[in-house]
Structures are given as C-alpha cells and as structure tokens.
XYZ file of C-alpha atoms in Angstrom:
590
model
C 79.772 121.429 293.262
C 76.967 121.163 290.698
C 76.080 124.778 291.494
C 79.561 125.901 290.450
C 79.347 123.888 287.249
C 75.977 125.509 286.581
C 77.556 128.968 286.835
C 80.460 127.846 284.654
C 78.067 126.566 281.988
C 76.228 129.880 281.922
C 79.542 131.722 281.629
C 80.613 129.587 278.664
C 77.315 130.087 276.838
C 77.345 133.852 277.300
C 81.053 134.130 276.488
C 80.499 132.541 273.072
C 77.362 134.622 272.500
C 79.356 137.757 273.349
C 82.256 136.754 271.121
C 79.920 136.171 268.193
C 78.223 139.522 268.775
C 81.640 141.183 268.967
C 82.338 139.945 265.433
C 79.303 141.945 264.353
C 79.610 145.043 266.518
C 83.284 145.308 267.433
C 84.809 144.179 264.161
C 82.296 144.743 261.359
C 80.499 147.696 262.981
C 77.072 146.080 262.480
C 75.030 146.761 265.621
C 72.415 144.069 266.206
C 69.734 143.991 268.888
C 68.410 140.694 267.547
C 71.313 138.497 268.597
C 69.470 136.756 271.416
C 66.494 136.268 269.107
C 68.799 134.651 266.533
C 70.089 132.392 269.308
C 66.435 131.674 270.017
C 65.981 130.388 266.472
C 68.674 127.832 267.239
C 67.138 127.022 270.604
C 63.604 126.596 269.295
C 64.817 124.631 266.263
C 66.717 122.179 268.464
C 63.771 121.852 270.841
C 61.264 121.251 268.056
C 63.503 118.733 266.301
C 64.168 116.857 269.542
C 60.604 116.852 270.902
C 58.473 116.522 267.782
C 60.846 114.611 265.523
C 62.884 112.665 268.047
C 66.126 113.809 266.439
C 69.347 112.984 268.236
C 71.393 115.558 270.096
C 74.238 116.259 267.636
C 72.172 116.284 264.397
C 69.690 118.672 265.981
C 72.558 120.979 266.991
C 73.878 121.002 263.422
C 70.484 121.774 261.889
C 69.735 124.431 264.505
C 73.082 126.106 263.759
C 72.402 126.109 260.013
C 68.909 127.549 260.504
C 70.262 130.377 262.656
C 72.998 131.095 260.083
C 70.384 131.277 257.321
C 68.268 133.638 259.436
C 71.288 135.881 260.058
C 72.169 135.982 256.362
C 68.546 136.810 255.526
C 68.540 139.617 258.109
C 71.763 141.046 256.675
C 70.340 141.677 253.192
C 68.065 144.627 254.065
C 70.762 145.870 256.440
C 73.354 146.304 253.694
C 72.411 149.879 252.826
C 71.283 151.041 256.263
C 73.000 153.480 258.580
C 73.874 152.324 262.091
C 70.780 154.008 263.522
C 68.457 152.332 261.045
C 70.205 148.988 261.517
C 69.550 149.202 265.263
C 65.865 149.834 264.584
C 65.688 147.006 262.041
C 67.280 144.431 264.332
C 65.214 145.622 267.298
C 62.045 145.200 265.237
C 63.198 141.747 264.107
C 63.809 140.723 267.721
C 60.372 141.931 268.816
C 58.687 140.122 265.917
C 60.497 136.841 266.602
C 59.707 136.924 270.320
C 56.070 137.825 269.585
C 55.796 134.873 267.199
C 57.220 132.553 269.848
C 54.822 133.921 272.469
C 51.720 133.601 270.314
C 52.310 130.350 268.421
C 50.746 127.262 269.991
C 53.097 124.871 268.210
C 56.001 126.699 269.834
C 54.508 126.426 273.300
C 53.315 130.019 273.589
C 54.556 131.980 276.583
C 55.692 128.794 278.338
C 57.863 127.671 275.448
C 58.752 124.161 274.376
C 59.284 121.970 277.432
C 60.167 118.342 277.911
C 63.314 118.161 275.817
C 65.115 114.813 276.150
C 68.297 114.509 278.174
C 71.195 115.016 275.743
C 73.849 112.366 275.391
C 77.071 112.064 273.426
C 78.751 108.739 272.597
C 76.266 107.046 274.909
C 77.177 109.242 277.892
C 74.409 111.241 279.518
C 74.789 114.999 279.933
C 72.029 115.300 282.509
C 74.035 116.975 285.275
C 75.725 120.385 284.984
C 79.098 118.742 285.637
C 78.515 116.284 282.780
C 77.266 118.977 280.416
C 80.212 121.214 281.270
C 82.921 119.192 279.526
C 81.015 118.921 276.270
C 80.123 122.620 276.420
C 83.745 123.486 277.191
C 84.938 121.642 274.069
C 82.331 123.298 271.845
C 83.072 126.725 273.351
C 86.805 126.237 272.820
C 86.209 125.412 269.144
C 84.019 128.514 268.784
C 86.630 130.657 270.536
C 89.383 129.335 268.252
C 87.230 130.071 265.202
C 86.552 133.567 266.552
C 90.269 134.153 267.115
C 91.124 132.847 263.651
C 88.583 135.185 262.067
C 89.283 138.255 264.184
C 93.088 138.155 264.266
C 93.535 137.604 260.543
C 93.418 139.385 257.182
C 89.685 138.614 257.182
C 89.273 140.422 260.500
C 91.307 143.323 259.121
C 88.763 143.725 256.323
C 85.906 143.592 258.847
C 87.517 146.408 260.840
C 87.877 148.404 257.640
C 84.136 147.994 257.009
C 83.512 149.277 260.519
C 85.668 152.340 259.907
C 84.618 153.369 256.392
C 82.712 151.186 253.935
C 83.352 153.448 250.945
C 87.098 153.468 251.562
C 87.049 149.670 251.858
C 85.222 149.408 248.539
C 87.720 151.823 246.993
C 90.558 149.361 247.670
C 88.653 146.435 246.169
C 86.692 144.897 249.055
C 83.236 143.485 248.311
C 81.218 144.919 251.188
C 78.109 142.884 250.332
C 79.891 139.533 250.647
C 81.620 140.406 253.919
C 78.462 141.707 255.574
C 76.422 138.641 254.652
C 79.239 136.345 255.764
C 79.786 137.989 259.134
C 76.054 138.063 259.895
C 75.816 134.370 258.973
C 78.908 133.407 260.995
C 77.880 135.330 264.097
C 74.340 133.958 263.821
C 75.618 130.390 263.429
C 77.624 130.673 266.652
C 74.648 132.273 268.399
C 72.284 129.572 267.106
C 74.597 126.824 268.329
C 74.748 128.374 271.791
C 70.985 128.883 271.777
C 70.484 125.195 270.992
C 72.905 124.144 273.735
C 71.193 126.494 276.177
C 67.827 124.945 275.349
C 69.224 121.438 275.859
C 70.865 122.484 279.098
C 67.623 123.888 280.538
C 65.468 121.229 278.783
C 63.283 123.985 277.374
C 63.176 126.851 274.910
C 61.112 129.816 276.060
C 60.662 133.440 274.933
C 62.173 134.696 278.193
C 65.537 133.140 277.312
C 65.800 134.976 274.005
C 63.961 138.275 274.413
C 65.150 141.822 273.730
C 66.421 142.197 277.300
C 68.847 139.348 276.678
C 70.045 141.027 273.481
C 70.665 144.257 275.376
C 72.517 142.269 278.025
C 74.771 140.784 275.339
C 75.485 144.247 273.927
C 76.340 145.390 277.460
C 78.782 142.496 277.859
C 80.560 143.419 274.627
C 80.759 147.133 275.433
C 81.746 146.460 279.043
C 84.579 144.153 278.033
C 85.751 146.180 275.050
C 84.440 146.244 271.487
C 86.860 145.031 268.849
C 89.035 143.399 271.502
C 89.923 139.718 271.310
C 89.502 139.138 275.054
C 87.172 141.970 276.046
C 83.857 140.117 275.541
C 85.199 137.152 277.526
C 85.876 139.391 280.509
C 82.611 141.311 280.118
C 80.472 138.178 279.870
C 82.217 136.414 282.744
C 81.901 139.388 285.102
C 78.231 139.983 284.357
C 77.184 136.323 284.520
C 79.088 135.653 287.743
C 77.694 138.804 289.356
C 74.091 137.585 289.004
C 74.171 134.770 291.608
C 76.358 136.905 293.858
C 73.718 139.645 293.882
C 70.897 137.182 294.518
C 72.786 135.563 297.374
C 74.032 138.731 299.084
C 70.806 140.729 298.711
C 68.758 137.751 299.897
C 65.883 138.519 297.537
C 64.032 136.549 294.943
C 65.320 135.978 291.454
C 62.697 138.280 289.913
C 63.622 141.285 292.056
C 67.297 140.496 291.694
C 66.927 140.589 287.915
C 65.449 144.093 288.051
C 68.120 145.358 290.440
C 70.764 143.705 288.295
C 69.645 145.658 285.228
C 69.866 148.931 287.152
C 73.361 148.079 288.403
C 74.534 147.048 284.936
C 73.154 150.251 283.443
C 74.837 152.424 286.058
C 78.124 150.545 285.674
C 77.962 150.963 281.906
C 77.378 154.720 282.212
C 80.325 155.074 284.607
C 82.537 152.967 282.353
C 81.632 155.035 279.288
C 82.664 158.163 281.177
C 85.911 156.820 282.618
C 86.972 154.233 280.035
C 84.821 154.425 276.887
C 86.914 151.797 275.098
C 85.914 149.146 277.696
C 87.904 147.160 280.227
C 90.194 145.696 277.555
C 90.544 148.158 274.647
C 90.962 147.083 271.051
C 94.703 147.800 270.962
C 95.384 146.651 274.518
C 98.812 145.087 274.974
C 99.750 143.105 278.073
C 103.395 143.881 277.275
C 102.784 147.641 277.330
C 100.603 147.348 280.440
C 103.348 145.531 282.331
C 105.901 148.055 281.095
C 103.804 150.919 282.486
C 103.818 149.125 285.820
C 107.604 148.932 285.678
C 107.601 145.227 284.808
C 108.913 145.030 281.232
C 108.971 141.600 279.676
C 112.270 140.167 278.403
C 112.877 141.160 274.817
C 110.502 144.096 274.973
C 111.401 146.541 272.266
C 109.677 148.404 269.554
C 106.165 147.287 268.827
C 105.583 144.823 266.051
C 105.128 146.604 262.808
C 107.417 149.501 263.748
C 110.652 147.784 262.703
C 111.155 148.028 258.998
C 113.841 148.474 256.361
C 115.166 151.937 255.529
C 113.516 153.872 252.709
C 114.249 152.466 249.289
C 116.356 154.347 246.810
C 114.317 157.083 245.244
C 111.816 157.151 248.100
C 110.528 160.470 249.322
C 112.975 161.645 251.938
C 111.367 163.744 254.692
C 114.506 165.848 254.959
C 115.003 166.353 251.241
C 115.184 170.094 250.440
C 114.307 169.701 246.759
C 110.976 170.917 245.458
C 108.514 168.777 243.597
C 110.307 169.123 240.269
C 108.768 169.873 236.901
C 106.616 167.963 234.408
C 108.514 166.384 231.560
C 108.535 169.156 228.968
C 109.531 166.767 226.199
C 106.700 164.291 226.680
C 104.554 163.596 223.615
C 101.092 163.323 225.166
C 99.360 162.254 221.971
C 101.813 159.389 221.452
C 100.991 157.819 224.810
C 98.416 155.007 224.811
C 95.057 155.920 226.413
C 94.478 153.743 229.479
C 91.129 155.285 230.424
C 88.749 156.714 227.837
C 85.535 158.527 228.679
C 82.896 159.340 226.087
C 79.722 161.360 226.588
C 79.598 160.834 230.338
C 76.554 162.417 231.949
C 75.070 162.623 235.442
C 72.172 164.697 236.729
C 70.800 165.058 240.240
C 67.189 166.050 239.752
C 67.280 169.136 237.582
C 70.973 169.833 238.196
C 73.350 168.432 235.584
C 76.624 167.784 237.408
C 78.484 166.119 234.527
C 77.353 166.953 231.007
C 78.767 164.955 228.097
C 82.363 164.703 229.290
C 84.978 163.252 226.929
C 88.540 162.725 228.120
C 91.467 160.317 227.996
C 93.997 159.392 230.671
C 97.187 158.311 228.945
C 99.787 155.823 230.056
C 102.322 157.147 232.589
C 101.046 160.708 232.229
C 99.982 162.940 235.123
C 96.726 164.536 234.000
C 95.335 167.500 235.896
C 91.629 168.224 236.231
C 91.176 171.880 237.062
C 88.150 174.087 237.417
C 86.123 176.189 239.848
C 84.277 174.750 242.825
C 81.080 173.059 241.724
C 82.418 172.284 238.257
C 81.753 168.545 238.735
C 85.306 167.281 239.221
C 84.661 165.084 242.260
C 81.399 163.888 240.721
C 83.414 162.841 237.677
C 85.774 160.873 239.933
C 82.758 159.248 241.587
C 81.462 158.213 238.172
C 84.826 156.884 237.024
C 85.195 154.725 240.134
C 81.618 153.469 240.370
C 80.590 155.328 243.519
C 77.554 156.610 241.622
C 76.169 155.261 238.316
C 76.164 157.517 235.238
C 72.992 158.463 233.394
C 74.747 158.098 230.051
C 78.079 157.654 228.324
C 80.798 155.025 228.559
C 83.958 154.505 230.605
C 86.632 152.134 229.364
C 89.634 150.921 231.321
C 92.293 149.322 229.111
C 89.604 148.804 226.492
C 87.142 147.124 228.881
C 83.779 148.780 229.431
C 83.483 149.408 233.181
C 80.478 151.738 233.037
C 78.234 151.173 236.047
C 80.531 148.665 237.763
C 80.896 148.771 241.551
C 83.874 150.553 243.181
C 85.408 147.309 244.428
C 85.192 145.698 240.976
C 86.791 148.735 239.317
C 89.583 148.793 241.915
C 90.301 145.115 241.273
C 90.468 145.834 237.533
C 93.177 148.439 238.085
C 91.746 151.908 238.798
C 91.770 153.205 242.368
C 91.210 156.578 243.966
C 91.920 158.726 246.982
C 89.476 161.141 248.628
C 89.430 164.823 249.537
C 88.914 163.911 253.192
C 91.526 161.107 253.008
C 89.255 158.399 254.520
C 91.946 156.359 256.211
C 90.955 153.714 258.736
C 91.865 155.816 261.748
C 91.642 153.083 264.419
C 93.976 150.833 262.449
C 97.730 151.200 262.206
C 99.406 152.797 259.221
C 100.802 149.396 258.238
C 97.362 147.779 258.437
C 95.882 150.550 256.292
C 98.342 149.811 253.523
C 98.306 146.009 253.921
C 94.546 146.069 253.512
C 94.964 147.251 249.933
C 96.897 144.126 248.890
C 94.493 142.624 246.391
C 95.638 139.005 246.155
C 95.361 137.897 249.763
C 93.743 134.456 250.210
C 93.323 135.167 253.917
C 90.635 137.728 253.108
C 88.433 134.969 251.703
C 86.739 132.769 254.291
C 87.203 129.333 252.655
C 90.912 129.952 251.991
C 91.499 131.477 255.429
C 90.198 128.319 257.095
C 91.339 125.800 254.494
C 94.729 127.086 253.331
C 96.634 128.403 256.371
C 100.078 128.096 254.752
C 99.032 130.088 251.691
C 97.459 132.673 253.990
C 100.658 132.961 256.017
C 102.794 133.417 252.889
C 100.412 136.041 251.524
C 100.455 137.897 254.845
C 104.246 138.130 254.694
C 104.062 139.372 251.119
C 101.386 141.925 252.036
C 103.566 143.209 254.863
C 106.618 143.478 252.609
C 104.613 145.299 249.953
C 103.114 147.680 252.512
C 106.552 148.537 253.861
C 107.825 149.128 250.326
C 104.933 151.508 249.652
C 105.501 153.319 252.938
C 109.201 153.594 252.092
C 108.262 155.129 248.758
C 106.318 157.920 250.491
C 108.882 158.256 253.297
C 106.677 157.114 256.183
C 108.095 153.699 256.968
C 108.962 154.904 260.483
C 105.249 155.534 261.140
C 104.156 151.969 260.285
C 103.199 151.016 263.835
C 101.257 154.203 264.633
C 97.496 154.488 264.498
C 96.514 156.384 261.363
C 94.412 158.759 263.462
C 97.572 159.988 265.188
C 99.205 161.286 261.999
C 99.240 164.848 260.743
C 97.015 165.666 257.766
C 100.002 165.749 255.422
C 101.147 162.344 256.635
C 97.637 160.975 256.166
C 97.665 162.194 252.555
C 100.916 160.304 251.973
C 99.538 157.140 253.584
C 96.540 157.404 251.248
C 98.946 157.395 248.280
C 100.845 154.425 249.743
C 97.541 152.579 250.115
C 96.728 153.257 246.466
C 100.121 151.896 245.421
C 99.501 148.714 247.417
C 96.347 147.997 245.415
C 98.541 147.381 242.384
C 96.237 149.600 240.315
C 97.741 151.082 237.165
C 95.463 154.142 237.214
C 95.416 156.369 240.299
C 92.847 159.139 240.752
C 93.950 161.664 243.381
C 91.234 163.970 244.676
C 92.871 167.119 246.090
C 95.979 165.352 247.453
C 97.644 168.645 248.418
C 94.746 170.924 249.394
C 94.616 171.527 253.132
C 98.161 170.285 253.691
C 100.576 172.383 255.764
C 103.038 174.318 253.561
C 106.011 172.244 254.728
C 104.291 169.111 253.381
C 103.262 170.465 249.956
C 106.585 169.837 248.209
C 106.927 166.419 249.794
C 103.492 165.224 248.662
C 104.081 166.705 245.212
C 107.459 164.954 244.990
C 105.805 161.601 245.670
C 103.075 162.195 243.077
C 105.608 163.308 240.467
C 107.495 160.022 240.999
C 104.432 157.859 240.264
C 104.752 157.734 236.433
C 108.233 156.268 236.853
C 106.512 153.434 238.732
C 104.347 152.770 235.677
C 101.303 154.622 237.019
C 98.800 156.699 235.090
C 97.667 159.544 237.327
C 94.769 161.992 237.301
C 94.841 164.801 239.860
C 92.094 167.158 240.976
C 93.832 170.021 242.755
C 93.091 173.658 243.644
C 96.697 174.502 244.507
C 97.660 175.790 241.061
C 101.330 176.220 241.956
C 101.600 172.547 242.953
C 99.485 171.391 240.008
C 101.778 173.282 237.650
C 104.693 171.270 239.019
C 102.800 167.984 238.659
C 100.614 167.861 235.576
C 101.880 166.968 232.118
C 98.466 167.752 230.663
C 95.304 169.378 232.022
C 91.586 169.468 231.346
C 89.561 172.528 232.332
C 86.098 171.684 233.646
C 83.254 174.132 234.233
C 79.515 173.624 234.683
C 79.929 169.882 234.206
C 81.724 170.157 230.846
C 85.309 169.918 229.620
C 85.825 173.268 227.900
C 89.581 173.302 227.283
C 92.716 171.201 227.494
C 96.457 171.727 227.313
C 99.262 172.470 229.737
C 98.299 174.335 232.897
C 100.319 177.334 231.722
C 98.337 177.423 228.467
C 95.010 177.166 230.281
C 95.872 179.862 232.800
C 96.968 182.179 229.998
C 93.396 182.246 228.694
C 91.552 185.253 230.205
C 88.172 183.542 229.849
C 89.321 180.483 231.812
C 90.940 182.700 234.436
C 87.638 184.532 234.845
C 85.727 181.235 235.054
C 88.143 179.810 237.622
C 88.344 182.809 239.931
C 84.778 183.957 239.371
C 85.729 187.330 237.975
C-alpha cells in the first residue's frame, strides 16, 4: 500500500511541476529548460533552512517558495527581449550553472546533496510515511491546480496566450508585456519551488540529481506529450510518464539506473511519434469533451452551437456582408481646417544608420477625419506609423496626442492613451477565437491584473460580460458576428482584416491607424472593408490610412498627405494629389 502512495506522491509533484511549466510554455510561450533547477532552489532552500536553521516545516516551505519566485523573476528580466531560441539557450545555461554550483559547493553537500532533513509534521501529525505525506501533498496540489485553472482559464490567461502568439500585437492593444512576463515567470517558479521543497522533504534530501537538466527536459516532455496550452494536458502527460517508470522497472526486471536510460529512449521515441501523428499533444488546447463525444455519436443533452458562436444580429448600420453598395464617398463638404487636431507631429525624424527613413515630418490628424497617407514603396509610411505608436523611438521631433506629448512612449502606453494601430500583415492571434481576439482589446478589464483577478472575482466576472458584449458589438459593426466562435486562423484574409478593425474598435481608442487595410484583399472584400472604414468617423474615430489601392483610398480619405523619401511633400484631396504630374511620376516611378 505504501508503494502505491509513493507513486501517487510522485505523480502529484510532477503534475504540479508540469502545470506550472505549462503556464510558461503553453500559455505565455516562454520556453524554459531551467524549471527543474528553479524547483531545486526551493528544494535546497527548504533543506538548508530545516537542517542548518532548524526551521519548521511550513515556514521553510513559504520561504523556499518565495526564493524560487524571486529567482524566476530575476531570470525573466534578461529573457524579455530574447527570441525563443535564445531563451532556450539562456535557461539551459542557467540550469547548468545552478546544478554545477550545487555539485561543487561544500555547504550544499556537493554531489551528495543535503541529507538528514527532519521528518515533516503538520499540526503535530507526522508525515513520515508516504500515506501520511500523501494527504498533505494532495491538499497543496489541489490548491496549486485551482490557482493554475484560475490563471489559465481567465482574462489573465487570455493575455498570456496573446503574448505567446504575437507580443507586438499584444502591445498594440495596450498590454504591458514586461509586467506579464515577469509575473508569469515568478508564478511558475513559485509553484515549482514549492514542489521542489516538498520533494526534498519527502525524500529527506536535496541533491543535484533531483533537479538537473534531464529533469527539466522530462518536464518539457510531459507538457508537450499532454498538450501545450491545454488545461488538462500536462496532468495526463505527467501521470502517464511517472506511472510508466515503475512499470518499466518491474517488467524489464533491471536495475533503476538501466531502467532510467531505457526510459529516456522510450520517452524520446514516443515524443517523436506523437509529434508526427498528433503534434498538438494528447489533449489539444481547444479540446472539447462535448465535441469528442459527439464525434463518437454520443452527444450530450443540450449540445448546440459552441459557446461564443451565439450572438445578437448585426446592429443597425453594421456592415452587411450581402450589401451591394460600394464604399461611398468622402464628405465633400467637410471643412478640414475647422476640425480640431487630435494628433500633431512636428519635425519627426528617424534614421537607420546612414538611411534617413523619416525626415522632419509635420502632419496633423484631425477629429473625425479620414486622413490618407500615400506614397511610393519605401517612402517611410510604415516607419512613420511605427514612430507614432512607439514601436521604434524617434531620433528627433515631437508627437502629441490630444495635447499630451507621447514621444518615445511604449506601444502599450500609447494604446491605453487612445491611439491604436493595425498592421500590414494583420497580426491576429491565430490560435485564439475571433471573439477572444476582440475581447482581448477591452482596456478596462480587472481580470487582466493579477491582484484583481484573485481578489475581486465579482468585478472580474462583470467585466468579462462587458468585454464579451463589447466584442460582439464590434464584430456586428464589421459584419462578422457569425464568425465569433471560429479560430482566427481559419478566416479568409479579408475577414481577418475586418477582425483587426473590430479589435481596434474594442480598445476604445479615438485615433485608429490602419496600415494597408485593403491591400491584398480579394476584390469581393474591398468594398466591404472600405464601407466599414468609411463608417468609423460616425463612431467618433479619427482615422489615418496607409493604402496602395488608390481607387479605395479615393473613396475613403477626406484629406491626404503625400510622402516620398521620408518627407511630406504635398497635401490635399487624393484627386488633387494625383492630378500633379510630379507626384504621379514619384508614385509610379516614371
């Protein structure tokens, strides 16, 4: 019986370790090969506090958890600007360094580790036997699993998945990438450190073998095997791999050392086969038991359309997919000069080495006016958008939004102040649903902030309902409310462009910068996208459009700037600009 409890204890420890790693890899897209080493910090801290300082069981667990969280947050800082490949190398190096320190430090027991930890007890009850330790470990694991579920299946988890998909797009809708990365590293490390401390107490020792790079790779295997980004996948992956170890040792009738080597070969082969046959893992991210039973011919009572696909009909004035009308015309009677400037740019400059991409640009985006930015390829239009939205810092000049100097601010800060942008390549979160893409842009969601998510569940629930309502309103406006439950990656390019506009609307920004919203769109979608853009000023939006489709731009823009060689060289209506032979020659390269 104690043997079974021993296996169960190992399963619980590795399940929580896998869940915490899944927060990093599956949700936030931060691959770490130092997770076992971080758990080792918790294990060694608990062992040192218990042996050398005589600290009680629970206080040592708390301190060990905090130390591991601090180590994870520290590790996250240099990782903030790294690509996935470099992050793997960084965390691998960190794991090797930590294990080497443990192996070579006398005060940490060297290669043998810290032995002789006291028998843990809670409320005066000894946890010496596996069966006694199990119930305490089960309670702690359940708390960790509930915390994991609360984080993953929440607005906070939605932001983490957005970071995994596209950090720049997440910043463009107002998400502070720095804060989320540090938080998720610290949270995952805290859970790992707690399990490392419990593992050390369970074995009565903390040794380098428990927390080496092989263990980190094993944890990654568990997450991938079960299904990255899945709520239950790591549980299944960890349980299968841990339970298989004693089965292999028993059936092969070989020593533990040889069994460990054979086990690694089997796990590697199984992982290769799984990646070929089912790359998303045993339980994929969007796995639904309801759909699985339906495919087997066993539909559940009440099964209908998936959540998120039922929504109100398009609002009055929304873009109707079947509407035959064209995009309409700019308001010929509009007095551009009388409109209040919302964005003013003065002397903006940016050079890349010896190439001046933006050279002393002055312009104004006026309230509820669609402004076109036209010019040949390489004129600096997208670079100007990048400067306006903080993607790159300017070398000189000023940018003011509603009178506030925003020069050099970060993209997320500028988006929160009321200026948001789309991208040439759309940059939707393709593995998230259309509804989630738009809900993510809701800027006043307490559930996206860790303290409020955990401390104010009612406010979070109310905000989630409001975010859903707003997202459906925005999707109704662009005529895609019927696509709300689809993955964004399954949409046509024209539909993706419309979702990008809906996402901008959900930010609540007053100024929308659209980078080639029509270019590359199938002809049958051009009028529909243009119709949506033309309706934005009536919603109180100030719009700036970069577009190479001159026919569509002529239907959209109230006023245009002509940009060439990094400078604004002319302004007026598009018809006036295109009547100038010099500008025609500059645009078409004649």
